[in-house]
Amino acid sequence: MKVSGRKTGSALSHAPDNWYAVDWRRVEWNVRGMQIRIAKATREGDWRRVKALQRMLTRTLSAKLYAVRRVTQNQGARTAGVDRERWDSPERRWEAIGRLKRRGYKPLPLRRVFIPKANGKERPLGIPTMRDRAMQALYLLALEPVSESMSDPNSYGFRLNRSTADAMSQIFVAMSQKGSARWVLEADIKGCFDWINHDWLENHVPMDREILRKWLKAGLIYKGQLQATEAGTPQGGIISPTLANVTLNGLERKLIAHLGAKFGIAKARKLKVNVVRYADDFVITGDSKEMLEREVRPWIEAFLEARGLQLSEEKTRIVHIDEGFDFLGWNFRKYSGKLLIKPSRKNVQTFYRKVAETISGNKTVKQEDLIRLLDPMLRGWAQYHSPVVAKQAYSRMEHLVFQRLWWWSKRRHPQKSSSWVRRKYFHSIDDRQWVFAVRTVRDDGSWGLTEMYQLSGTVIRRHKKIKGEFHPFDPEWEQYGEQLRQARLWDSMRYRKQWAKLYMSQGGLCAHCGCALTDETGWHDHHLEYRMHGGSDRLFNRVLLHPHCHQQVHVGKLAVTKPVLS
């Protein structure tokens, strides 16, 4: 869907009277048109116009519909805030739109919960109410075009079309050559989300200041007690990652500018300083340890101090590339002058513990159900590491998982021989032996084998890094962004061949509303002629729809046709 930079109507052409009557393609068109205008005004430095356009966007019906859809379609939709309210029906969602008003708005305190971290500690989350989540999503629509226009080129966390693999690829670009930087400042910010200065945020975040202050000072409820929030932006809010990004924006550009002003542009380039950031984790390369210690680290500490933040003394260190360092679950290290990126030992151990706990915690489930539990875990971990040197890690993990599965199988039948257990739970498929698989009935009535995902069969493919200057709200980058989105979603689907074929046949668009299918929106596999009416499972009878479009089609008994690409 291409959108030009021209002025776009902010109201729907035909106002819907219920949730299922919404024209979502028009909603996305209206919202994106306004965001393009906000981004353009930001690039031109016209801040009065930015503020006016942001105010206009947050008052439109299209933006409110978009915000409610986002908070009711994501994974956290089933988690309620302190009011225990959930918008789990079309009627409640439609009613909620009228409650997204600035006048008289007062957010409720956050509900404090803790989730386990990989190091055994717990991460605190603040869960807003559904209404507060929707208000955050609404104002994020107006903030994101500004934030993207001000972001550093090598900042990759919580930004559209950017990922950990892009950050990894940028480090490879900066350190893989013979003459590349040899030293790395591996930085860790101490409790970033918990300590960001509220006054700094209110003075520097380009959004409605009063609304932002209300969110920051809303407080939280823990064990029945109301606790004040004097600093930080709680993890769990939709807008929190963007606020953290705005806080750290300029870390790359301003550091490079500082070095250029002090040493001159030519000498500054010879220092080989590169900043790669993902959310609040970042690394800075340099040609010498002394330069990173004396010039870069003090500047970083001053930059963070102004925002109420500081580096963690325990986790921040300067290392040589021959010694290696961990970042985002990977280990970066040069072996005889060649940079290799592998899954980090910590990441491998954490994942194995997760798999082992899943197997030992499901001792009595059917084999088919255990495969269903393990498959997405194994597939997700393997795909995450597929752009790096991971074949050895895959083989090792496959062996460890096999040992746990053999123990699981033997435990279920202590009176049976090993050969009997093997015949029951393990099979030969093509030239592979000992495949953990179960016999199941296919849709056509025939018998087949459902096997667990094979880690060692994962194809290693070099990741194509996003261009640093890419701007998702600039019409000049529209085609590039569309091609990038489709290519990456195709990659995530390549192990689900039928979905991949449907996705490509539909041009990456929903067959009902014509809007983009993304990882964030998700999708449903819809049968044009229902199976209960004799419809086939073959591809000619299936299309991909957004989850909300799928509901809309079934409730309204709407007809969907197979899209034909021009």
Coordinates of C-alpha atoms in Angstrom, one line a residue:
M1 CA 0.0 0.0 0.0
K2 CA 1.7 3.2 -1.1
V3 CA 0.9 6.5 0.6
S4 CA 2.1 9.8 -0.8
G5 CA 3.0 12.8 1.4
R6 CA -0.1 14.7 0.4
K7 CA -2.6 15.8 3.0
T8 CA -4.8 12.8 3.9
G9 CA -8.3 13.0 5.3
S10 CA -8.3 12.2 9.1
A11 CA -11.9 11.0 9.2
L12 CA -13.4 7.8 7.8
S13 CA -15.4 8.4 4.7
H14 CA -18.3 6.4 6.2
A15 CA -18.3 6.3 10.0
P16 CA -18.8 2.7 11.2
D17 CA -21.4 2.0 13.8
N18 CA -19.8 -1.2 15.3
W19 CA -16.4 -2.9 15.5
Y20 CA -17.0 -5.2 12.6
A21 CA -18.0 -2.4 10.3
V22 CA -14.6 -0.7 10.4
D23 CA -12.7 -0.3 7.1
W24 CA -9.3 -1.1 8.4
R25 CA -7.5 -0.3 5.1
R26 CA -8.9 3.2 5.3
V27 CA -7.9 3.4 9.0
E28 CA -4.3 2.5 8.2
W29 CA -4.3 4.9 5.2
N30 CA -5.5 7.8 7.4
V31 CA -3.1 7.2 10.2
R32 CA -0.1 6.7 8.0
G33 CA -0.9 9.8 6.0
M34 CA -0.8 11.9 9.2
Q35 CA 2.4 10.2 10.4
I36 CA 4.1 11.0 7.1
R37 CA 3.2 14.7 7.6
I38 CA 4.5 14.7 11.2
A39 CA 7.8 13.1 10.1
K40 CA 8.1 15.7 7.3
A41 CA 7.6 18.6 9.7
T42 CA 10.1 17.1 12.1
R43 CA 12.8 16.9 9.4
E44 CA 12.1 20.5 8.4
G45 CA 12.4 21.6 12.1
D46 CA 8.9 23.1 12.1
W47 CA 8.0 22.2 15.7
R48 CA 4.8 24.2 15.9
R49 CA 3.5 22.2 13.0
V50 CA 4.7 19.0 14.6
K51 CA 2.8 19.7 17.7
A52 CA -0.4 20.7 15.8
L53 CA -0.3 17.6 13.7
Q54 CA 0.3 15.4 16.7
R55 CA -2.7 16.9 18.5
M56 CA -4.8 16.5 15.3
L57 CA -3.8 12.8 15.0
T58 CA -4.6 11.8 18.6
R59 CA -8.1 13.2 18.2
T60 CA -9.1 11.3 15.0
L61 CA -11.4 8.3 15.0
S62 CA -8.9 6.4 12.8
A63 CA -6.1 6.7 15.3
K64 CA -8.3 5.6 18.2
L65 CA -9.5 2.6 16.3
Y66 CA -5.9 1.7 15.4
A67 CA -4.8 2.0 19.1
V68 CA -7.7 -0.1 20.4
R69 CA -7.0 -2.8 17.8
R70 CA -3.3 -2.9 18.7
V71 CA -3.8 -3.4 22.5
T72 CA -6.6 -6.0 21.9
Q73 CA -4.7 -8.1 19.3
N74 CA -1.3 -8.4 20.9
Q75 CA -0.1 -11.1 23.3
G76 CA -0.8 -9.0 26.4
A77 CA -4.5 -8.5 25.6
R78 CA -5.5 -11.2 28.1
T79 CA -3.5 -9.6 31.0
A80 CA -5.6 -7.1 32.9
G81 CA -4.4 -4.1 34.9
V82 CA -5.4 -3.1 38.5
D83 CA -9.0 -2.6 37.4
R84 CA -9.1 -6.2 36.1
E85 CA -10.8 -5.0 33.0
R86 CA -10.3 -6.7 29.6
W87 CA -11.6 -5.7 26.2
D88 CA -12.4 -9.2 25.1
S89 CA -15.5 -8.6 23.0
P90 CA -16.3 -6.4 20.0
E91 CA -18.8 -4.5 22.0
R92 CA -16.3 -3.6 24.7
R93 CA -13.7 -2.5 22.1
W94 CA -16.2 -0.3 20.3
E95 CA -17.3 1.2 23.7
A96 CA -13.6 1.8 24.6
I97 CA -13.0 4.1 21.6
G98 CA -15.2 6.8 23.2
R99 CA -13.2 6.7 26.4
L100 CA -9.9 7.7 24.7
K101 CA -10.2 11.4 25.5
R102 CA -7.6 13.8 26.8
R103 CA -10.0 15.9 28.8
G104 CA -10.4 14.5 32.3
Y105 CA -8.0 11.6 31.6
K106 CA -6.3 10.2 34.7
P107 CA -4.3 7.0 34.4
L108 CA -4.6 4.4 37.1
P109 CA -1.6 2.9 38.9
L110 CA 0.3 0.1 37.3
R111 CA 0.0 -3.5 38.5
R112 CA 3.5 -4.7 39.5
V113 CA 4.5 -8.2 38.5
F114 CA 7.8 -10.0 38.2
I115 CA 9.1 -12.3 35.5
P116 CA 12.2 -14.5 35.7
K117 CA 15.4 -13.4 33.9
A118 CA 18.1 -15.6 32.4
N119 CA 20.5 -14.9 35.3
G120 CA 18.0 -16.2 37.9
K121 CA 16.9 -12.7 39.0
E122 CA 13.5 -11.2 38.4
R123 CA 12.6 -8.4 36.0
P124 CA 9.9 -6.0 37.3
L125 CA 7.0 -5.2 35.0
G126 CA 4.3 -2.5 35.3
I127 CA 1.0 -3.6 33.8
P128 CA -1.2 -0.6 32.8
T129 CA -5.0 -0.9 32.5
M130 CA -6.4 -1.5 29.0
R131 CA -7.6 2.1 28.8
D132 CA -4.1 3.4 29.7
R133 CA -2.5 1.0 27.2
A134 CA -4.8 2.2 24.5
M135 CA -4.0 5.9 25.4
Q136 CA -0.3 5.1 25.2
A137 CA -0.7 3.4 21.8
L138 CA -2.7 6.4 20.6
Y139 CA 0.0 8.9 21.6
L140 CA 2.7 6.6 20.4
L141 CA 1.3 6.9 16.9
A142 CA 2.1 10.6 17.1
L143 CA 5.5 10.2 18.8
E144 CA 6.9 7.5 16.6
P145 CA 7.4 9.6 13.4
V146 CA 9.3 12.2 15.5
S147 CA 11.4 9.6 17.3
E148 CA 12.3 7.9 14.0
S149 CA 13.4 11.2 12.5
M150 CA 15.7 11.9 15.4
S151 CA 17.1 8.3 15.9
D152 CA 20.8 7.3 15.4
P153 CA 21.4 5.3 12.2
N154 CA 22.8 2.3 14.2
S155 CA 20.1 2.1 16.9
Y156 CA 18.1 -1.1 16.3
G157 CA 16.0 -1.8 19.3
F158 CA 12.2 -1.4 19.3
R159 CA 12.1 0.4 15.9
L160 CA 10.1 -0.5 12.8
N161 CA 11.8 -3.1 10.5
R162 CA 14.9 -3.3 12.7
S163 CA 16.1 -6.3 14.7
T164 CA 18.9 -7.9 16.7
A165 CA 20.2 -9.4 13.5
D166 CA 20.7 -5.9 12.1
A167 CA 22.7 -4.9 15.1
M168 CA 24.8 -8.1 14.8
S169 CA 25.4 -7.4 11.1
Q170 CA 26.6 -3.8 11.8
I171 CA 29.1 -5.1 14.3
F172 CA 30.4 -7.5 11.6
V173 CA 30.7 -4.6 9.2
A174 CA 32.6 -2.5 11.8
M175 CA 35.0 -5.3 13.0
S176 CA 35.4 -8.0 10.3
Q177 CA 38.2 -6.4 8.2
K178 CA 41.9 -6.7 8.9
G179 CA 42.2 -3.0 9.6
S180 CA 39.0 -2.7 11.6
A181 CA 38.8 -1.6 15.2
R182 CA 40.4 -4.0 17.7
W183 CA 38.9 -2.9 21.0
V184 CA 35.3 -2.8 22.2
L185 CA 33.6 -1.0 25.1
E186 CA 30.9 -3.4 26.2
A187 CA 28.5 -1.1 28.0
D188 CA 25.6 -1.9 30.3
I189 CA 23.3 0.8 31.8
K190 CA 22.4 0.2 35.4
G191 CA 18.6 -0.2 35.6
C192 CA 17.9 2.0 32.5
F193 CA 14.1 1.8 32.6
D194 CA 14.0 2.3 36.4
W195 CA 16.2 5.5 36.6
I196 CA 15.5 7.7 33.7
N197 CA 15.0 11.3 35.0
H198 CA 11.3 12.4 34.8
D199 CA 12.2 16.1 34.4
W200 CA 14.5 15.3 31.5
L201 CA 11.8 13.2 29.8
E202 CA 9.2 16.0 30.2
N203 CA 11.5 18.6 28.8
H204 CA 12.9 16.6 25.9
V205 CA 10.2 14.0 24.7
P206 CA 8.3 15.7 21.8
M207 CA 4.8 14.8 22.9
D208 CA 1.9 16.1 25.0
R209 CA 3.7 17.1 28.2
E210 CA 0.8 16.9 30.5
I211 CA -0.2 13.4 29.4
L212 CA 3.4 12.2 29.7
R213 CA 3.7 13.5 33.2
K214 CA 0.5 11.7 34.3
W215 CA 1.9 8.4 33.0
L216 CA 5.2 8.9 34.7
K217 CA 3.6 9.8 38.1
A218 CA 0.8 7.3 38.0
G219 CA 2.4 5.1 40.7
L220 CA 2.1 1.3 41.0
I221 CA 0.3 -1.2 43.1
Y222 CA 2.3 -4.0 44.7
K223 CA 1.0 -6.4 47.4
G224 CA -2.0 -4.0 47.9
Q225 CA 0.2 -1.0 48.5
L226 CA 0.4 2.1 46.4
Q227 CA 4.0 3.1 45.6
A228 CA 5.0 6.4 44.1
T229 CA 7.1 6.5 40.9
E230 CA 9.7 9.2 41.1
A231 CA 12.0 8.1 38.3
G232 CA 12.0 5.7 35.4
T233 CA 9.6 4.5 32.8
P234 CA 8.1 1.1 33.7
Q235 CA 8.8 -1.9 31.6
G236 CA 5.4 -3.2 30.4
G237 CA 3.9 0.0 28.9
I238 CA 3.6 0.2 25.1
I239 CA 5.2 3.6 24.9
S240 CA 8.1 2.8 27.4
P241 CA 10.6 1.3 24.8
T242 CA 10.2 4.4 22.6
L243 CA 10.7 6.7 25.6
A244 CA 13.9 4.9 26.4
N245 CA 15.0 5.2 22.7
V246 CA 14.3 9.0 22.8
T247 CA 16.4 9.2 26.0
L248 CA 19.4 7.5 24.4
N249 CA 19.0 9.1 20.9
G250 CA 22.1 11.1 20.0
L251 CA 24.5 8.8 21.8
E252 CA 26.0 7.9 18.4
R253 CA 25.7 11.2 16.5
K254 CA 26.8 13.4 19.4
L255 CA 29.8 11.2 20.3
I256 CA 31.0 11.2 16.7
A257 CA 30.5 15.0 16.5
H258 CA 32.4 15.4 19.8
L259 CA 35.4 13.4 18.6
G260 CA 35.3 15.3 15.3
A261 CA 35.3 18.7 17.0
K262 CA 38.2 17.7 19.4
F263 CA 40.5 15.8 17.0
G264 CA 39.4 16.9 13.6
I265 CA 37.3 14.9 11.2
A266 CA 40.2 13.1 9.5
K267 CA 41.8 12.0 12.8
A268 CA 38.5 11.1 14.4
R269 CA 37.9 8.6 11.5
K270 CA 41.2 6.9 12.3
L271 CA 40.0 6.3 15.8
K272 CA 37.5 3.8 14.3
V273 CA 34.7 4.6 16.7
N274 CA 31.4 2.9 15.9
V275 CA 28.4 2.8 18.1
V276 CA 25.9 -0.1 17.8
R277 CA 22.9 0.1 20.1
Y278 CA 19.9 -2.2 20.7
A279 CA 17.5 -0.6 23.3
D280 CA 19.6 0.1 26.4
D281 CA 22.5 -2.3 25.4
F282 CA 25.3 -1.0 23.3
V283 CA 28.9 -1.5 22.2
I284 CA 31.4 1.0 21.1
T285 CA 34.4 0.0 19.0
G286 CA 37.8 1.8 19.0
D287 CA 41.3 1.4 17.8
S288 CA 42.9 1.6 21.2
K289 CA 42.0 0.7 24.8
E290 CA 43.4 4.0 26.1
M291 CA 41.2 6.1 23.7
L292 CA 38.0 4.2 24.9
E293 CA 39.0 4.7 28.5
R294 CA 40.1 8.3 28.4
E295 CA 37.9 9.9 25.7
V296 CA 34.8 7.7 25.1
R297 CA 33.8 6.4 28.5
P298 CA 33.9 9.7 30.3
W299 CA 31.8 11.3 27.5
I300 CA 29.3 8.4 27.7
E301 CA 29.1 8.8 31.5
A302 CA 28.4 12.5 31.2
F303 CA 25.8 11.9 28.5
L304 CA 23.9 9.4 30.7
E305 CA 24.3 11.4 33.9
A306 CA 22.3 14.3 32.4
R307 CA 19.4 11.7 31.9
G308 CA 19.6 10.3 35.4
L309 CA 21.5 7.2 34.2
Q310 CA 24.9 5.6 34.9
L311 CA 27.0 2.7 33.6
S312 CA 27.1 -0.6 35.6
E313 CA 30.6 -1.0 37.0
E314 CA 30.3 -4.8 37.1
K315 CA 29.1 -5.3 33.6
T316 CA 30.9 -2.5 31.7
R317 CA 34.3 -3.5 30.4
I318 CA 36.8 -2.9 27.6
V319 CA 38.0 -6.0 25.8
H320 CA 40.1 -7.0 22.8
I321 CA 38.3 -8.6 19.9
D322 CA 40.7 -11.6 20.1
E323 CA 39.3 -12.2 23.6
G324 CA 35.7 -11.8 22.4
F325 CA 32.6 -10.4 23.9
D326 CA 28.9 -11.3 24.1
F327 CA 26.1 -9.2 22.8
L328 CA 22.4 -10.0 22.2
G329 CA 22.9 -13.8 22.7
W330 CA 25.9 -14.0 20.4
N331 CA 29.7 -14.2 21.0
F332 CA 31.9 -12.0 18.7
R333 CA 35.5 -13.0 18.5
K334 CA 38.4 -13.1 16.0
Y335 CA 40.2 -16.4 15.5
S336 CA 43.6 -15.9 13.7
G337 CA 42.3 -12.6 12.3
K338 CA 38.9 -13.9 11.2
L339 CA 35.7 -12.6 12.9
L340 CA 33.3 -15.4 13.8
I341 CA 29.9 -14.9 15.4
K342 CA 28.5 -17.8 17.3
P343 CA 25.7 -18.4 19.8
S344 CA 27.0 -17.4 23.2
R345 CA 27.6 -20.0 25.9
K346 CA 25.2 -18.3 28.2
N347 CA 22.4 -18.2 25.6
V348 CA 22.9 -21.9 24.8
Q349 CA 22.8 -22.9 28.5
T350 CA 19.7 -20.8 29.2
F351 CA 17.9 -22.4 26.2
Y352 CA 18.8 -25.9 27.2
R353 CA 17.5 -25.4 30.7
K354 CA 14.3 -24.2 29.3
V355 CA 13.9 -27.2 27.0
A356 CA 14.9 -29.6 29.8
E357 CA 12.4 -28.1 32.2
T358 CA 9.7 -28.4 29.5
I359 CA 10.4 -32.1 29.0
S360 CA 10.7 -32.9 32.7
G361 CA 7.6 -30.9 33.5
N362 CA 5.5 -32.9 31.0
K363 CA 6.3 -36.5 31.9
T364 CA 2.8 -37.8 31.3
V365 CA 1.6 -36.0 28.2
K366 CA 1.2 -37.7 24.9
Q367 CA 4.2 -37.7 22.5
E368 CA 2.2 -35.6 20.0
D369 CA 1.5 -32.9 22.7
L370 CA 5.2 -32.8 23.7
I371 CA 6.3 -32.3 20.1
R372 CA 3.7 -29.5 19.9
L373 CA 5.3 -27.8 23.0
L374 CA 8.9 -28.3 21.9
D375 CA 8.5 -27.4 18.2
P376 CA 8.1 -23.6 18.4
M377 CA 10.9 -23.4 21.1
L378 CA 13.4 -25.3 18.9
R379 CA 12.3 -23.5 15.7
G380 CA 12.5 -20.1 17.3
W381 CA 15.9 -20.6 18.8
A382 CA 17.3 -22.1 15.6
Q383 CA 15.9 -19.3 13.4
Y384 CA 17.3 -16.6 15.7
H385 CA 20.8 -18.0 15.3
S386 CA 20.5 -18.9 11.6
P387 CA 22.5 -15.9 10.4
V388 CA 25.6 -16.8 12.4
V389 CA 28.1 -19.7 12.7
A390 CA 25.7 -22.0 14.5
K391 CA 26.0 -25.5 13.0
Q392 CA 28.1 -26.8 15.8
A393 CA 25.8 -25.4 18.4
Y394 CA 22.8 -26.9 16.6
S395 CA 24.4 -30.4 16.6
R396 CA 25.4 -30.2 20.3
M397 CA 21.9 -29.0 21.3
E398 CA 20.3 -31.7 19.2
H399 CA 22.4 -34.3 21.1
L400 CA 21.5 -32.9 24.5
V401 CA 17.8 -32.7 23.6
F402 CA 17.9 -36.3 22.3
Q403 CA 19.3 -37.5 25.7
R404 CA 16.4 -35.8 27.5
L405 CA 13.9 -37.3 25.2
W406 CA 15.4 -40.8 25.6
W407 CA 15.2 -40.4 29.3
W408 CA 11.5 -39.2 29.0
S409 CA 10.7 -42.2 26.8
K410 CA 12.4 -44.8 29.0
R411 CA 10.8 -43.4 32.1
R412 CA 7.3 -44.0 30.7
H413 CA 7.9 -47.8 30.2
P414 CA 10.3 -49.1 32.9
Q415 CA 9.3 -52.7 32.1
K416 CA 10.0 -52.5 28.4
S417 CA 13.2 -53.1 26.6
S418 CA 15.2 -50.3 24.9
S419 CA 14.5 -51.7 21.5
W420 CA 10.7 -51.6 22.2
V421 CA 10.9 -48.0 23.4
R422 CA 12.9 -47.0 20.4
R423 CA 10.3 -48.5 18.0
K424 CA 7.5 -46.7 19.7
Y425 CA 9.0 -43.2 20.0
F426 CA 11.8 -43.0 17.4
H427 CA 11.6 -43.6 13.7
S428 CA 13.7 -43.5 10.5
I429 CA 12.9 -40.8 8.0
D430 CA 14.8 -40.8 4.7
D431 CA 18.4 -41.3 5.7
R432 CA 17.9 -40.0 9.3
Q433 CA 17.8 -42.4 12.2
W434 CA 16.4 -41.9 15.7
V435 CA 13.9 -39.2 14.8
F436 CA 11.5 -38.3 17.6
A437 CA 8.2 -38.6 15.8
V438 CA 4.6 -39.9 16.2
R439 CA 2.2 -41.6 13.8
T440 CA -0.8 -39.3 13.1
V441 CA -3.8 -39.3 10.7
R442 CA -3.6 -36.7 7.9
D443 CA -6.5 -34.6 6.8
D444 CA -7.0 -37.0 3.8
G445 CA -7.3 -40.0 6.1
S446 CA -3.9 -41.5 5.5
W447 CA -1.3 -42.1 8.1
G448 CA 1.9 -40.1 8.4
L449 CA 4.7 -39.1 10.8
T450 CA 4.7 -35.9 12.8
E451 CA 8.3 -35.2 13.7
M452 CA 9.9 -32.8 16.0
Y453 CA 11.8 -29.8 14.5
Q454 CA 15.3 -30.8 13.4
L455 CA 17.8 -28.3 14.6
S456 CA 20.7 -29.5 12.5
G457 CA 18.5 -29.1 9.4
T458 CA 18.3 -25.3 9.9
V459 CA 19.9 -23.5 6.9
I460 CA 22.5 -20.9 7.8
R461 CA 21.8 -17.7 5.8
R462 CA 23.7 -14.4 6.0
H463 CA 21.3 -11.6 7.2
K464 CA 20.8 -8.7 4.9
K465 CA 21.2 -5.6 7.1
I466 CA 18.8 -2.7 6.9
K467 CA 20.2 0.6 5.6
G468 CA 21.1 2.8 8.5
E469 CA 19.3 5.9 7.0
F470 CA 16.0 4.0 6.4
H471 CA 13.0 6.1 7.5
P472 CA 9.7 4.2 7.7
F473 CA 7.7 7.4 7.5
D474 CA 9.4 8.9 4.5
P475 CA 7.6 8.2 1.2
E476 CA 11.0 7.9 -0.6
W477 CA 11.7 4.8 1.4
E478 CA 8.3 3.3 0.9
Q479 CA 9.2 0.7 -1.7
Y480 CA 12.4 -0.3 0.1
G481 CA 10.5 -0.8 3.4
E482 CA 7.8 -2.8 1.7
Q483 CA 10.3 -5.1 0.0
L484 CA 12.3 -5.5 3.2
R485 CA 9.2 -6.4 5.3
Q486 CA 8.0 -9.0 2.8
A487 CA 11.5 -10.6 2.5
R488 CA 11.9 -10.9 6.2
L489 CA 8.4 -12.3 6.8
W490 CA 9.1 -14.7 4.0
D491 CA 12.2 -15.8 5.8
S492 CA 10.3 -16.4 9.0
M493 CA 7.7 -18.5 7.1
R494 CA 10.2 -20.5 5.0
Y495 CA 9.9 -23.5 7.3
R496 CA 6.1 -23.3 7.0
K497 CA 6.0 -23.8 3.3
Q498 CA 2.2 -23.6 2.7
W499 CA 1.9 -20.4 4.6
A500 CA 4.9 -19.0 2.7
K501 CA 3.2 -19.8 -0.6
L502 CA -0.1 -18.2 0.5
Y503 CA 1.8 -15.1 1.7
M504 CA 3.6 -14.7 -1.6
S505 CA 0.5 -15.4 -3.7
Q506 CA -1.3 -12.6 -1.7
G507 CA 1.6 -10.1 -2.1
G508 CA 2.0 -10.0 1.7
L509 CA -1.5 -8.5 2.1
C510 CA -4.6 -9.7 4.0
A511 CA -7.2 -11.2 1.6
H512 CA -10.0 -9.3 3.3
C513 CA -8.8 -5.7 4.2
G514 CA -5.8 -5.5 1.9
C515 CA -3.5 -4.3 4.7
A516 CA 0.0 -5.7 5.3
L517 CA 0.4 -9.0 7.2
T518 CA 3.3 -8.7 9.7
D519 CA 4.7 -10.5 12.6
E520 CA 3.0 -7.9 14.9
T521 CA -0.4 -8.3 13.3
G522 CA -0.2 -12.1 13.0
W523 CA -2.5 -14.0 10.7
H524 CA -5.1 -16.8 10.5
D525 CA -5.3 -19.5 7.8
H526 CA -8.9 -19.2 6.5
H527 CA -10.8 -21.7 4.3
L528 CA -12.8 -20.1 1.6
E529 CA -15.3 -23.0 1.6
Y530 CA -15.5 -24.2 5.2
R531 CA -14.3 -27.7 5.9
M532 CA -17.6 -28.6 7.6
H533 CA -19.2 -27.9 4.2
G534 CA -16.8 -30.1 2.4
G535 CA -14.1 -27.6 1.7
S536 CA -10.6 -28.8 0.8
D537 CA -7.3 -28.2 2.7
R538 CA -5.5 -27.5 -0.6
L539 CA -4.0 -24.1 -1.2
F540 CA -6.6 -23.0 -3.7
N541 CA -9.2 -23.0 -0.9
R542 CA -7.2 -21.1 1.7
V543 CA -6.1 -17.5 2.3
L544 CA -4.3 -15.6 5.1
L545 CA -6.3 -13.0 7.1
H546 CA -5.5 -10.8 10.0
P547 CA -6.9 -12.2 13.3
H548 CA -9.5 -9.3 13.6
C549 CA -10.4 -9.7 9.9
H550 CA -10.9 -13.4 10.5
Q551 CA -13.4 -12.6 13.2
Q552 CA -15.1 -10.0 11.1
V553 CA -15.5 -12.5 8.2
H554 CA -17.0 -15.2 10.4
V555 CA -19.3 -12.9 12.5
G556 CA -20.6 -11.0 9.4
K557 CA -20.7 -14.2 7.2
L558 CA -18.7 -12.3 4.6
A559 CA -17.4 -13.7 1.4
V560 CA -13.7 -13.7 0.8
T561 CA -12.2 -14.3 -2.6
K562 CA -8.7 -15.4 -3.6
P563 CA -6.7 -12.2 -4.4
V564 CA -5.3 -11.8 -7.9
L565 CA -2.0 -9.9 -8.1
S566 CA -1.8 -7.4 -10.9

